[in-house]
Structures are given as structure tokens and as C-alpha cells.
Coordinates of C-alpha atoms and ligand atoms in Angstrom, one line a residue:
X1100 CA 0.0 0.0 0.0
X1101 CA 1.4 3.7 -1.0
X1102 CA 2.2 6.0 2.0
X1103 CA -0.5 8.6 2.5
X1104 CA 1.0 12.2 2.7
X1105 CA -1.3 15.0 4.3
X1106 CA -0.4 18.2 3.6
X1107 CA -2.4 20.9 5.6
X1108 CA -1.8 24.7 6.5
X1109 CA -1.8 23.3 9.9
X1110 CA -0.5 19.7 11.3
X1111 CA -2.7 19.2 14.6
X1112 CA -1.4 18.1 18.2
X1113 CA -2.0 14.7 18.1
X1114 CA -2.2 14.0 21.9
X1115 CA -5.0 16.2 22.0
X1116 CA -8.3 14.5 21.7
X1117 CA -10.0 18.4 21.5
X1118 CA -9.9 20.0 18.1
X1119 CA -11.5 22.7 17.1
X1120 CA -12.2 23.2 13.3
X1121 CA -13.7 21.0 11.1
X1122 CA -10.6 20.0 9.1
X1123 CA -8.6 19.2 12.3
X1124 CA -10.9 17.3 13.3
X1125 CA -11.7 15.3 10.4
X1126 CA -8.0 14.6 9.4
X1127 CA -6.5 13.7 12.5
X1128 CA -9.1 10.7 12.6
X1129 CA -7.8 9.7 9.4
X1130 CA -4.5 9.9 10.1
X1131 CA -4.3 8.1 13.0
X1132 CA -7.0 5.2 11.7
X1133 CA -4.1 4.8 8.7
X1134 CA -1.0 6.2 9.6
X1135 CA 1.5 8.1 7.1
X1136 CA 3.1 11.4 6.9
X1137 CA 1.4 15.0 8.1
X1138 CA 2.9 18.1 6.2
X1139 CA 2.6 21.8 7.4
X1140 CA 3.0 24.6 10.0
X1141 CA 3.5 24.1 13.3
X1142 CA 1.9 27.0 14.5
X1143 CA 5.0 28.7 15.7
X1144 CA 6.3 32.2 14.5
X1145 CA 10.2 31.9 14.3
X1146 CA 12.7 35.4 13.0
X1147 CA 13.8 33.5 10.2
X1148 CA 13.0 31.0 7.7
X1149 CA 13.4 27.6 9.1
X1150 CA 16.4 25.8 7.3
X1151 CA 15.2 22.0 8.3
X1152 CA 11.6 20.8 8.8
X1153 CA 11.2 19.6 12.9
X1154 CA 10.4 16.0 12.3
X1155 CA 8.2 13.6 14.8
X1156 CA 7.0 10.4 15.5
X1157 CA 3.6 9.5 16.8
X1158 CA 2.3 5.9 16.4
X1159 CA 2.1 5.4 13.0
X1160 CA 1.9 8.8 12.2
X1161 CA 5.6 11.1 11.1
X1162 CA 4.6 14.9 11.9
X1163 CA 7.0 17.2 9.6
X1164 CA 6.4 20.5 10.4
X1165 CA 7.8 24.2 9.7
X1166 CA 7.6 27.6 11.4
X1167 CA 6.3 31.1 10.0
X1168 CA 8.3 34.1 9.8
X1169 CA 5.9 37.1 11.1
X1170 CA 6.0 38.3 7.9
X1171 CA 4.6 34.7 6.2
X1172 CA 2.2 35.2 9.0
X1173 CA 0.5 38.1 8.1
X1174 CA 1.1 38.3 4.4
X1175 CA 0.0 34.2 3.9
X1176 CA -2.2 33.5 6.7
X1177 CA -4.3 36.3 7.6
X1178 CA -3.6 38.7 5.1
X1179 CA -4.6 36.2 1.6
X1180 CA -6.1 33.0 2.7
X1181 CA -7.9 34.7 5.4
X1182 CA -8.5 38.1 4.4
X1183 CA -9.4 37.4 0.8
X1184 CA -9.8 33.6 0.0
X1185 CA -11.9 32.7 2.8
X1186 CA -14.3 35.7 2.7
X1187 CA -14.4 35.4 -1.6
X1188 CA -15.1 31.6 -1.0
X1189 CA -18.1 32.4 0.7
X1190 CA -19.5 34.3 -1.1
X1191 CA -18.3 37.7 1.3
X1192 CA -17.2 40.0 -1.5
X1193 CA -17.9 42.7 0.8
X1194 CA -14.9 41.8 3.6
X1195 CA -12.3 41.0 0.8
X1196 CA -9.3 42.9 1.5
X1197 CA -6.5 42.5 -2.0
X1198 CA -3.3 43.5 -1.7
X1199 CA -0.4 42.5 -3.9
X1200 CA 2.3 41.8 -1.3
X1201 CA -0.5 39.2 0.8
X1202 CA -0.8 37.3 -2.6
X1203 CA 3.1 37.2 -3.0
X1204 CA 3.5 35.9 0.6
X1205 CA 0.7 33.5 -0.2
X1206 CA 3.1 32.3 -3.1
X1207 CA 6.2 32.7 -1.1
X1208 CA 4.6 30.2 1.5
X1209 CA 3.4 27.6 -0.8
X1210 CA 6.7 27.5 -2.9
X1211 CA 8.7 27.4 0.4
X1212 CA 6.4 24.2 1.4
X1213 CA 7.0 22.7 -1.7
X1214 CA 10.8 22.8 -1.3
X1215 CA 11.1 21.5 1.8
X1216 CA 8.3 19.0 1.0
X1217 CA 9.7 17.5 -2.1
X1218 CA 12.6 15.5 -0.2
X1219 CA 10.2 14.2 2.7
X1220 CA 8.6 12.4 -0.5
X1221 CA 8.8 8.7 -1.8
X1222 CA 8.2 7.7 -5.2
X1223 CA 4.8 5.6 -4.5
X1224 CA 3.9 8.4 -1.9
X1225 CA -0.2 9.0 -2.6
X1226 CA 0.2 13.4 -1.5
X1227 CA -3.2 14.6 -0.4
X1228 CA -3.4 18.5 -0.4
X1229 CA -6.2 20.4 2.0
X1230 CA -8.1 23.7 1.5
X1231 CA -7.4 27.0 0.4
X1232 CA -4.2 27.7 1.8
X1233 CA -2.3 25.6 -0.3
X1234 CA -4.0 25.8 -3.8
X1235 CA -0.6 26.9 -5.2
X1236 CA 1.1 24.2 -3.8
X1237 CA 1.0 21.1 -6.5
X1238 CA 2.1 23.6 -8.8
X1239 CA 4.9 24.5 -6.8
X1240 CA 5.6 21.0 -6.2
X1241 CA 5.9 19.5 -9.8
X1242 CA 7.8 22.7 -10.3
X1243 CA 10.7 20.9 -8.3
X1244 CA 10.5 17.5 -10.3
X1245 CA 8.2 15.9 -8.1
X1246 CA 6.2 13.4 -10.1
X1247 CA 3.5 11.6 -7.8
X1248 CA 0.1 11.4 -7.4
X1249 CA -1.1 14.6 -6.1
X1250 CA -4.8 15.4 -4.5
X1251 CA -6.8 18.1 -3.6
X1252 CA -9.8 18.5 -1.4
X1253 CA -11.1 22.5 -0.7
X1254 CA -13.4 22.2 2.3
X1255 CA -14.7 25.6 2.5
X1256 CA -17.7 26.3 -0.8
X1257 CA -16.4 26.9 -4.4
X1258 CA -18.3 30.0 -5.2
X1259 CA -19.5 30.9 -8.4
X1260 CA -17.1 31.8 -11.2
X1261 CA -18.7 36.0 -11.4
X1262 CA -17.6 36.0 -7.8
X1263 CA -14.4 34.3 -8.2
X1264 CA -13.4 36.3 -10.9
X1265 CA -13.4 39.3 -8.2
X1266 CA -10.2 38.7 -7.4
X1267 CA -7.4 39.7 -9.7
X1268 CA -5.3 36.4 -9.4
X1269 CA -8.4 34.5 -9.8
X1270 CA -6.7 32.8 -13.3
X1271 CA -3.4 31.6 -11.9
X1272 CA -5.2 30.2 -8.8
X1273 CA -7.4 28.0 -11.0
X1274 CA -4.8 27.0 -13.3
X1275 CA -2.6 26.2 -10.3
X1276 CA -5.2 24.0 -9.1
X1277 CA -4.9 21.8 -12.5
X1278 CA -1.6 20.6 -11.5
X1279 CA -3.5 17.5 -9.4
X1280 CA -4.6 14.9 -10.7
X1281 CA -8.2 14.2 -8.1
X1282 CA -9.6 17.3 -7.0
X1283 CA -12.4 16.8 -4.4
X1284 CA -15.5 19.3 -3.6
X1285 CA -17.8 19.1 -1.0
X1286 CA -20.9 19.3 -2.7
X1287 CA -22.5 18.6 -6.2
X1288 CA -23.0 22.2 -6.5
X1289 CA -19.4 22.8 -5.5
X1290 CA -18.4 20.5 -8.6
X1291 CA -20.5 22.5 -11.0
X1292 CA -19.6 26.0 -10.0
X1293 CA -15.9 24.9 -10.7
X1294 CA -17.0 23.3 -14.0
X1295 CA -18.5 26.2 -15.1
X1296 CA -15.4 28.2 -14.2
X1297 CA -13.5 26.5 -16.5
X1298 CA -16.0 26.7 -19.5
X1299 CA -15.9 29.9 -18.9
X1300 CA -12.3 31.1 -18.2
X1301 CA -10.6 27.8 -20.5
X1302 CA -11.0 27.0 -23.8
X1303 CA -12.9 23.7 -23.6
X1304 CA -15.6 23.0 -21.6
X1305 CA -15.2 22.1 -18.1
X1306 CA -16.2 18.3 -18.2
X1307 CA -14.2 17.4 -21.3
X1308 CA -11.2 19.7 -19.5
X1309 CA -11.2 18.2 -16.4
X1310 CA -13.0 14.9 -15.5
X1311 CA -10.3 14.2 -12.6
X1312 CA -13.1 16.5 -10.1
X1313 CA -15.8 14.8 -8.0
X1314 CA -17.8 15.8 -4.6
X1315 CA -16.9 13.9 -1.6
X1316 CA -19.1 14.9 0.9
X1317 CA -16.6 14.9 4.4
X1318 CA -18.2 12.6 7.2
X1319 CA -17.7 12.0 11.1
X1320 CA -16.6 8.9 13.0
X1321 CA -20.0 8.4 13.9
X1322 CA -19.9 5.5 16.2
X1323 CA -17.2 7.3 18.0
X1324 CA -19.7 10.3 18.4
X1325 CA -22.4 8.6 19.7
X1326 CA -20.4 6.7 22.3
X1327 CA -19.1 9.8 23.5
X1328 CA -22.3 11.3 23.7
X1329 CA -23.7 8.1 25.7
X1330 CA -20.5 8.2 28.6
X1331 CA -21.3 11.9 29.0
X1332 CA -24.1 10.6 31.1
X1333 CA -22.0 10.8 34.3
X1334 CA -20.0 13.6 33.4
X1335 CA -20.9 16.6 36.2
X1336 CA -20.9 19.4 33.9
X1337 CA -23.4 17.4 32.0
X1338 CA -25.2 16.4 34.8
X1339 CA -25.1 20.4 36.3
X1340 CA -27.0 21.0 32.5
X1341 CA -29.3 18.6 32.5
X1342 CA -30.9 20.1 35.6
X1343 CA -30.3 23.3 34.9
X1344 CA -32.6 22.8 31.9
X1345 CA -35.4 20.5 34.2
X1346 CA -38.7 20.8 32.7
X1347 CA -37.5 23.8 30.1
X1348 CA -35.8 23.2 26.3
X1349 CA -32.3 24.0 25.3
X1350 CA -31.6 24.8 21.6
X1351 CA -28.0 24.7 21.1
X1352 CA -25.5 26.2 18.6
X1353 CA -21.6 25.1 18.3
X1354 CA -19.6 27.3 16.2
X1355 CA -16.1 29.0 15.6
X1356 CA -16.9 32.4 15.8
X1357 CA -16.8 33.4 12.3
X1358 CA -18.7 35.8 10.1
X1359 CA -19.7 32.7 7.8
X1360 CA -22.0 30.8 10.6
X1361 CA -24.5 33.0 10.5
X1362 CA -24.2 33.9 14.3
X1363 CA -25.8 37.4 14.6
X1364 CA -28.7 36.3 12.4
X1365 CA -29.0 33.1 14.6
X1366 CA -29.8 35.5 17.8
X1367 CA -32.0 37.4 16.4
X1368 CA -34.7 34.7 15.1
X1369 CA -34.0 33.4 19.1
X1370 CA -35.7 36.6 19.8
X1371 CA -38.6 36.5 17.1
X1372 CA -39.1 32.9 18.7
X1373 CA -39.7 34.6 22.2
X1374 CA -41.7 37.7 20.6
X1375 CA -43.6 35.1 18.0
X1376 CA -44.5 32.7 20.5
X1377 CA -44.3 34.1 24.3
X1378 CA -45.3 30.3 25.5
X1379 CA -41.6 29.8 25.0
X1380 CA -40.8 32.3 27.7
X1381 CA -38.8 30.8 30.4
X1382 CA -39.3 27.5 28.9
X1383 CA -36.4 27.7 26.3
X1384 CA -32.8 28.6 26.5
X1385 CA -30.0 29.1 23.8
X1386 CA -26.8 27.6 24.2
X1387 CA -24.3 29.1 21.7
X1388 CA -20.4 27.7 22.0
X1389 CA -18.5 29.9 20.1
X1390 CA -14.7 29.9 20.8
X1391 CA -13.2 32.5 18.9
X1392 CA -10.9 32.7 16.2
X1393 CA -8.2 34.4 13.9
X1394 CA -8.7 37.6 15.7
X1395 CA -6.1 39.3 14.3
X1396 CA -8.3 39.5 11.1
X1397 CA -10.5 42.6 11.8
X1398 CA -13.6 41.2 11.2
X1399 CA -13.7 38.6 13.2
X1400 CA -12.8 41.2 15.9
X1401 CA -16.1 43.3 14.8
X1402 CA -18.1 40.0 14.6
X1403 CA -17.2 39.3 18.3
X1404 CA -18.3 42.6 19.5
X1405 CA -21.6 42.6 17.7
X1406 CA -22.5 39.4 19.7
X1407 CA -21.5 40.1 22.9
X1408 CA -24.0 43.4 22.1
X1409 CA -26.7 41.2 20.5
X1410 CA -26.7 38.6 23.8
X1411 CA -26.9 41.4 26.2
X1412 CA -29.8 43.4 24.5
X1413 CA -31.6 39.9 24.3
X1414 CA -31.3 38.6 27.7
X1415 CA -31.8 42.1 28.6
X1416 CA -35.1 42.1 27.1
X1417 CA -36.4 38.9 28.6
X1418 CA -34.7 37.3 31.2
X1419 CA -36.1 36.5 34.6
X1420 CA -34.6 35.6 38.1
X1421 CA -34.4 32.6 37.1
X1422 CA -34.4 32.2 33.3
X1423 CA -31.3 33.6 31.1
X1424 CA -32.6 33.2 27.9
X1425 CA -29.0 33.3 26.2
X1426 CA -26.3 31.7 27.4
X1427 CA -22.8 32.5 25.6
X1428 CA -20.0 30.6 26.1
X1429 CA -16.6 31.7 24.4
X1430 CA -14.1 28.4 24.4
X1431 CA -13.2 25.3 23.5
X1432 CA -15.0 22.4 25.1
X1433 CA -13.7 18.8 25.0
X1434 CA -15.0 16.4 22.5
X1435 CA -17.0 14.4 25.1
X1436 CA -18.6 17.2 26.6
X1437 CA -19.7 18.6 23.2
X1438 CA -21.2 15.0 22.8
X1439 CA -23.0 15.0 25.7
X1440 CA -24.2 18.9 25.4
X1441 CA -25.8 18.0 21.8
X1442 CA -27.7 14.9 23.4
X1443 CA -29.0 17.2 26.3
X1444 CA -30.6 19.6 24.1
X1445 CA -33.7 19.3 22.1
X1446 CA -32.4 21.5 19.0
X1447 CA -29.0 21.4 17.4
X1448 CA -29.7 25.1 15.6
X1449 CA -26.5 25.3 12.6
X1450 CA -27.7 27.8 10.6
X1451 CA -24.7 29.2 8.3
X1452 CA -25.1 32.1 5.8
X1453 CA -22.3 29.8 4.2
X1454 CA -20.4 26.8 4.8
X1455 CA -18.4 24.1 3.2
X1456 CA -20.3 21.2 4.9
X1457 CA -20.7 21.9 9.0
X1458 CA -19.3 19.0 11.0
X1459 CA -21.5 19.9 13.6
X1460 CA -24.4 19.2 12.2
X1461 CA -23.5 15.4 11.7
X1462 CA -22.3 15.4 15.2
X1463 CA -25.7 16.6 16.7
X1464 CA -27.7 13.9 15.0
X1465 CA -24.5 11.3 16.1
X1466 CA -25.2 12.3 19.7
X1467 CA -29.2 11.9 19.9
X1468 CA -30.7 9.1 22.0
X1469 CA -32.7 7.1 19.1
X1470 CA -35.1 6.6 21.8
X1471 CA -36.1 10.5 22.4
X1472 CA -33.9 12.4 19.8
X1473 CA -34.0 16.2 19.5
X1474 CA -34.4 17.7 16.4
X1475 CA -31.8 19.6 13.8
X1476 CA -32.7 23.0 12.4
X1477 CA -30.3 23.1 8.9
X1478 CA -29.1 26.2 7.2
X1479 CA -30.0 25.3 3.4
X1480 CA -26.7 27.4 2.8
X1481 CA -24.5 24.1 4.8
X1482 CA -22.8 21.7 2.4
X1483 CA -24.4 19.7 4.4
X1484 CA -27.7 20.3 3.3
X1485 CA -27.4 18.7 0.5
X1486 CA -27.4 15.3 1.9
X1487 CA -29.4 16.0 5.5
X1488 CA -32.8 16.1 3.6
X1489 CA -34.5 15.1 6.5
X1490 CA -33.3 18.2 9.1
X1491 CA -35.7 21.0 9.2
X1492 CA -34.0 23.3 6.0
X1493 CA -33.7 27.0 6.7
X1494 CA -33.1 30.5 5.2
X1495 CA -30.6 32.0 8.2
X1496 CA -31.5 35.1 6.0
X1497 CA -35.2 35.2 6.6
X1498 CA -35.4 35.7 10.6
X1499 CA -39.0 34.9 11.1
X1500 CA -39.1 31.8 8.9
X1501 CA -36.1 30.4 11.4
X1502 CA -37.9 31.3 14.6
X1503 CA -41.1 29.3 12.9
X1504 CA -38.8 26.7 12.3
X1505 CA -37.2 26.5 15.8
X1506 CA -41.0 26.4 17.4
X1507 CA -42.1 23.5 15.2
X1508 CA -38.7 21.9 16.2
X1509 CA -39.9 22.8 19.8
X1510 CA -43.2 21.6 19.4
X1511 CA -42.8 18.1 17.3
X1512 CA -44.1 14.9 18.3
X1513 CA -41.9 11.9 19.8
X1514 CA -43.0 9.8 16.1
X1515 CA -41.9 12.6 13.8
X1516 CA -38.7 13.5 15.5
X1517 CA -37.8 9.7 15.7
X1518 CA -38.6 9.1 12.2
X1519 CA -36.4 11.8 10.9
X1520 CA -33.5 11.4 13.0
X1521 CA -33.8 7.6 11.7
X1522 CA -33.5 8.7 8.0
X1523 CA -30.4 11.0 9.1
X1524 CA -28.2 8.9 11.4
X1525 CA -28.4 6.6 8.2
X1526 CA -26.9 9.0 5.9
X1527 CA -23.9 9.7 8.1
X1528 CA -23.4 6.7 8.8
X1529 CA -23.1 5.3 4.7
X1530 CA -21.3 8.8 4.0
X1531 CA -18.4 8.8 7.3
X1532 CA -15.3 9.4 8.6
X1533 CA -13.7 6.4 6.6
X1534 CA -15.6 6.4 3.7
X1535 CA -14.7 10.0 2.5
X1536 CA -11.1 9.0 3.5
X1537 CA -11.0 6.0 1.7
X1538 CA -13.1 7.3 -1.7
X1539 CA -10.6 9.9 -1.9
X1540 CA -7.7 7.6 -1.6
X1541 CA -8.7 5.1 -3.8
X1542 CA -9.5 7.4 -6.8
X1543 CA -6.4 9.3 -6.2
X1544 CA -4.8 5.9 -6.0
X1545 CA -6.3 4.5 -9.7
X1546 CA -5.5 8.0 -11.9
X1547 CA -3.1 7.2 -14.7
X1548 CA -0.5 10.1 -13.8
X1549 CA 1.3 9.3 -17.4
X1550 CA -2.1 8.9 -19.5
X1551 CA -3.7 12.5 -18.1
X1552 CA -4.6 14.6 -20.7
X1553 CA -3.5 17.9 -20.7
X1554 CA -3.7 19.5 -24.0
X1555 CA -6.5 21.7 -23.7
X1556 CA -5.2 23.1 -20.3
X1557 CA -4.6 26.5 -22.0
X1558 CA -7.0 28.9 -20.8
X1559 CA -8.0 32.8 -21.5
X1560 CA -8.4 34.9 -18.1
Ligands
ADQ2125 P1 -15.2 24.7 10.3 O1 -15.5 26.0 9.7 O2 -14.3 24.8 11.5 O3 -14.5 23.7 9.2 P2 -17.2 22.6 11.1 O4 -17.4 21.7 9.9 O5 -18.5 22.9 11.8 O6 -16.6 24.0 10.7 O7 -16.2 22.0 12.1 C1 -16.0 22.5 13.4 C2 -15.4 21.4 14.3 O8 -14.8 22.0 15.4 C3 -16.5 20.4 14.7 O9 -16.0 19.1 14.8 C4 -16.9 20.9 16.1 O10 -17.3 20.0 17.0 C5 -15.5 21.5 16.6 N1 -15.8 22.7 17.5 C6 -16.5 23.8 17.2 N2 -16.6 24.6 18.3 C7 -16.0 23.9 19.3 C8 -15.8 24.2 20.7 N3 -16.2 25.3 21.3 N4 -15.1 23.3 21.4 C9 -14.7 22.2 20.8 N5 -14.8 21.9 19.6 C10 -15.5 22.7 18.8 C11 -14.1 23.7 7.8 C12 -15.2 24.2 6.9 C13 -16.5 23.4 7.1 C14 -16.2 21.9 6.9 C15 -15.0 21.5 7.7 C16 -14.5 20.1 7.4 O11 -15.5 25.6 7.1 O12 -17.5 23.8 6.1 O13 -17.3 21.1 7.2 O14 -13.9 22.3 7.5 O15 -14.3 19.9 6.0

């Protein structure tokens, strides 16, 4: 069997059972289920470019990581990724911030991976590349002579190709991105917005161009979820929840705090709910979990702000002596308790204006007792979406259609909510973990590198 090589803006701490972020989370299981190599920064900020990679062992796993230098820091990581690809990529013209020197560093970086990269590699190495940090990278790396199979799976949306094209480097991006030979979406409509980029911005149409793209829908280790969710049981903090909430309903949300999740919009139909349908007074709480992140970006500093506003003003407006209608938590929480939080609470509300897929929705319907499960409320705008047919599907847009949605969820018999948490635990249970790991492999595995055509890969900007 080939080595698997993950390469990753980030390599996660292994000894940690607690990570937050969906691709963290989701690679780390794969990793240590197959073992192989893990590629990328360390998280540290050194003065100068590092001259070696630092190189550990963990089980079966080789960790080869590199520091930034502050200035890779700020011109790669939160000055192009962050401050233009991830706000462009969903769909966010409006918090794009170009400038020339990010997108150099965002070159530099990728380049400097690929040389240190290219003499960690075998020849039968499989090298699977993650997300929008590193969509220079292959490029970079065949640039050096290496010759192996080389994957690619974005995890955040691809938008469409008018709002890609907002960007000035928009072309070499793409183009850069045709160096692999699997490139892996999230969703179908992912798949087609980057065909119909290339019909539009290549001279052949985007199907006959490049068949080597496919949607593989990430998954969760859902057996692993749910048995965490079922030890919570005698867990205190659980238990200090569970009768807290005696006799009421908790909704609950769990969410980096970023602009993308929709969290502003998700307080504010928790409001309408209260003003819609006062029977829900002092009955209902919110739970929102939302450690923060990438603060140095400024509007992530603007987005915390604007909540801690929003909860005040709400529990403000309603709370009791004893009722706190809001409850706002701001940090990480260990996997296990997260488990057990989403069974204690009757609605799992993940209502992104955006989002690749949302783990966290598959974790909520992982965690439910079959017996009595609680109910998910599903931004249509989730990758995930697309395959939870079953969840009730929202506009996080349309604030009173999202508070009607939340009361039905409130309201809903034992038989429906048993029915469609049923249909759903069966869909991330065909869709998991191992099978998006192992789909990818595989057809990464079987391309013909030699017989790949490339000869309409010339393209018009
Ligand atoms: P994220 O934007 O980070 O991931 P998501 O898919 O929801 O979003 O994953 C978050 C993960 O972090 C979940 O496993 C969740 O349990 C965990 N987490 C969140 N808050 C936490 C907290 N307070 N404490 C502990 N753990 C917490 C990106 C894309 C997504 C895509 C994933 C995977 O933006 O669209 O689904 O990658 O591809």
C-alpha cells in the first residue's frame, strides 16, 4: 500500500483529543486510523525561515512541520487566505481585503512548502493537499521535479465563477489548481460551480477539460460520536445542564466564531421565537459555543463585538430571576462534553449564511438518543444540506421563517422526530469518517499520472 502524505496549512497536536475546526478534526481521525506522513505549519512564529523541517514520530503517524516568519504570517495566513480567500469563497465580496504583497506571501509560503516538502517524498507516496491555503502548492511541487500522485480537497464552498473572478489572481489560482490529478469538492453544486469556471475562463468546456473533479461529501466517526455522547451521562458538567434545563428546552449552537455561521442572524430569530410565541418564555434557553478565532483579522474582531451586544440586549429584554434566555459561552470544550451537550438539548440550531459542509451538524444527529432524539434546524446554505434532507431546512437570512422553524422543532411529536432522525443517522453513517477517506484515496490511487490529458489546459483569463 502507497504512503499517505497529508499536507495541511496546519499539522494538529496529536495528543489532543480536543480539536476545534472541522478539518482538524476530520484529518487527525484519518490519520491516526491509517497512519502516514502530516505536512505543514507548526503553528509557531520563528525570526527567520526555518532551514530543516522539525520531524516527529507519533504511532504510526511522522509529523513534519515548519515555522512562520511574522511576515509569512501576516502576508500568507491572515492577510490572503484569510482576508481574501476565505471571505471570496463564501460568497463575502464585501470583507475582501487585496493587496499584492498578501498574494506574494501566499506564493512565497506555498513555494517554500513545496521545497522542503519534495525531499520528505517517496516515489509511490499518494500526496493529499487540504483547503485554500495551499492551492498553489501542487504547482509549486511539480515545479521541483516531483512526479507523484497529487490530490486536492477545498473544504470551505467553491463560489461561483462571477464571484471568483473578483479577485485579480483569480486565473493563476485556478490554473494552479490543474496541476493534481483528483480534485475533491464538497458538494455537487461545489463540482458544478468549478466546472462552469473552466467553461468559462478555458477554452474547452469544463467536463471534457477536467474529469479528474468529484464531490466527496466529508463525514464524522459516527460510532465514536455517539459513544461519547452516551459516557457523557456521568459527566458533572453534563449532569449540572441537565438540571439546569429541568422541565425547560435547550436549543443549542456550536460554532467557531466566524462571520460565515450566520451567528448574529441566529440571535435574532431566538428573539422572534420569544416575541412570535411568548409560550416559549422561560421555557427555552440558547446555548451558543463559540470559541473564537483568527482575531487578528479585523472582522472577526467586529463579529465578536456585535454578539457580545446582541446577547446582552436579548437577555436584557427577557430574562427573569431565574431564566437567562441566552447563554454565551466563548471556548473550546472537549470532545466528550460537546457530545453530551448536543444529546442534552432538544435543538441542534447550525444555521450558516455559508459553509463548506458543518461537521457539527452530523455530530448533533450522532449524539441523539434514538429513543427521544432532539431535532436539527439546517441552514440550506450548509454543504451539508445537501445530503441532510431530513433536518428541518432554513433561510438564516429570513429571521421569522427560522424562529417558525425553531417552534415546530420545539413543538414536534416523539414519532416525527424519531422518524427523521432515523432517515439522518443513516446517511452519516453510509457517508463517514472512513468512507470520504477512503473514496478519496482510492480514486487518487487508480488516476493514470502518465495517461492525463493535458492538452487543452490553456485557458484565457
Ligand atoms: P469549520 O469551519 O471549522 O470547518 P465545522 O465543519 O463545523 O466548521 O467543524 C468544526 C469542528 O470543530 C466540529 O468538529 C466541532 O465539534 C468543533 N468545534 C467547534 N466549536 C468547538 C468548541 N467550542 N469546542 C470544541 N470543539 C469545537 C471547515 C469548513 C467546514 C467543513 C470542515 C470540514 O469551514 O465547512 O465542514 O472544515 O471539512
Amino acid at each position: 500500500m502507497s504512503r499517505l502524505v497529508i499536507v495541511s496549512n496546519r499539522v494538529a497536536d496529536l495528543r489532543k483529543r480536543t480539536q476545534t475546526g472541522g478539518l482538524a478534526v476530520g484529518l487527525a481521525d484519518a490519520m491516526r486510523c491509517r497512519g502516514g506522513l502530516w505536512f505543514g505549519w507548526n503553528g509557531k512564529i520563528e525570526a527567520s525561515p526555518p532551514e530543516q523541517p522539525h520531524i516527529e514520530q507519533f504511532d504510526n503517524v511522522q509529523m513534519v512541520s515548519l515555522p512562520l516568519t511574522r511576515e509569512d504570517y501576516e502576508q500568507y495566513y491572515l492577510g490572503y487566505a484569510n482576508a481574501v480567500l476565505w471571505p471570496l469563497f463564501h460568497y463575502r465580496l464585501d470583507l475582501t481585503q487585496h493587496d499584492r504583497a498578501a498574494y506574494a506571501g501566499y506564493r512565497r509560503v506555498n513555494a517554500m512548502f513545496a521545497r522542503h516538502l519534495a525531499p520528505q517524498l517517496r516515489e509511490d507516496d499518494i500526496v493529499w493537499i487540504h483547503d485554500y491555503h495551499l492551492l498553489t502548492l501542487a504547482e509549486e511541487l511539480r515545479r521541483v521535479g516531483c512526479r507523484q500522485r497529487i490530490g486536492f480537497f477545498l473544504h470551505i464552498p467553491f463560489p461561483p465563477h462571477e464571484i471568483l473572478s473578483a479577485t485579480s489572481e483569480h486565473f493563476e489560482l485556478i490554473n494552479a489548481l490543474l496541476a493534481h490529478d483528483l480534485i475533491g469538492f464538497q458538494t455537487k453544486a461545489d463540482l458544478e460551480n468549478f466546472n462552469n469556471y473552466l467553461g468559462h475562463h478555458f477554452s474547452c468546456a469544463g467536463d471534457t477539460l477536467y474529469g479528474q473533479a468529484d464531490a466527496f461529501p466529508i463525514g464524522i466517526d459516527v460510532e465514536d460520536f455517539s459513544r461519547l455522547s452516551q459516557s457523557a451521562g456521568d459527566d458533572i458538567l453534563i449532569d449540572r445542564i441537565r438540571r439546569g434545563i429541568l422541565g425547560r428546552s435547550q436549543i443549542v449552537g456550536v460554532d467557531r466564531l466566524d462571520y460565515s455561521k450566520g451567528l448574529p442572524e441566529r440571535m435574532r430569530a431566538f428573539d422572534r421565537l420569544l416575541e412570535l410565541y411568548p409560550e416559549h418564555q422561560r421555557t427555552v434557553s440558547y446555548l451558543q459555543i463559540a470559541p473564537p478565532t483568527r482575531e487578528e483579522v479585523a472582522a472577526y474582531a467586529d463579529i465578536r463585538v456585535e454578539l457580545e451586544r446582541f446577547a446582552g440586549a436579548i437577555n436584557g429584554r427577557h430574562a427573569d430571576f431565574n431564566w437567562t434566555p441566552i447563554k454565551y459561552i466563548h471556548r473550546n470544550v472537549s470532545r466528550d462534553k460537546l457530545a453530551g451537550i448536543f444529546q442534552t438539548s432538544n435543538v441542534g440550531l447550525v444555521t450558516p449564511l455559508r459553509d463548506g459542509m458543518n461537521l457539527v451538524a452530523k455530530e448533533y444527529v450522532a449524539a441523539q438518543d434514538p429513543k427521544n432524539p432532539g431535532v436539527l434546524v439546517l441552514s440550506r446554505f450548509a454543504g451539508a444540506a445537501e445530503q441532510l434532507e431530513e433536518a428541518l431546512q432554513v433561510n438564516p437570512y429570513d429571521i421569522d421563517s427560522v424562529a417558525k422553524a425553531l417552534h415546530a422543532a420545539l413543538i414536534m411529536p416523539l414519532e416525527e422526530r424519531q422518524d427523521r432522525h432515523t432517515a439522518l443517522l443513516a446517511r452519516i453513517k453510509k457517508q463517514d469518517a472512513k468512507w470520504w477517506v477512503t473514496t478519496f484515496v482510492e480514486r487518487l490511487g487508480a488516476v493514470q499520472v502518465d495517461g492525463k490529458d493535458t492538452d487543452c489546459l490553456v485557458g484565457a483569463a
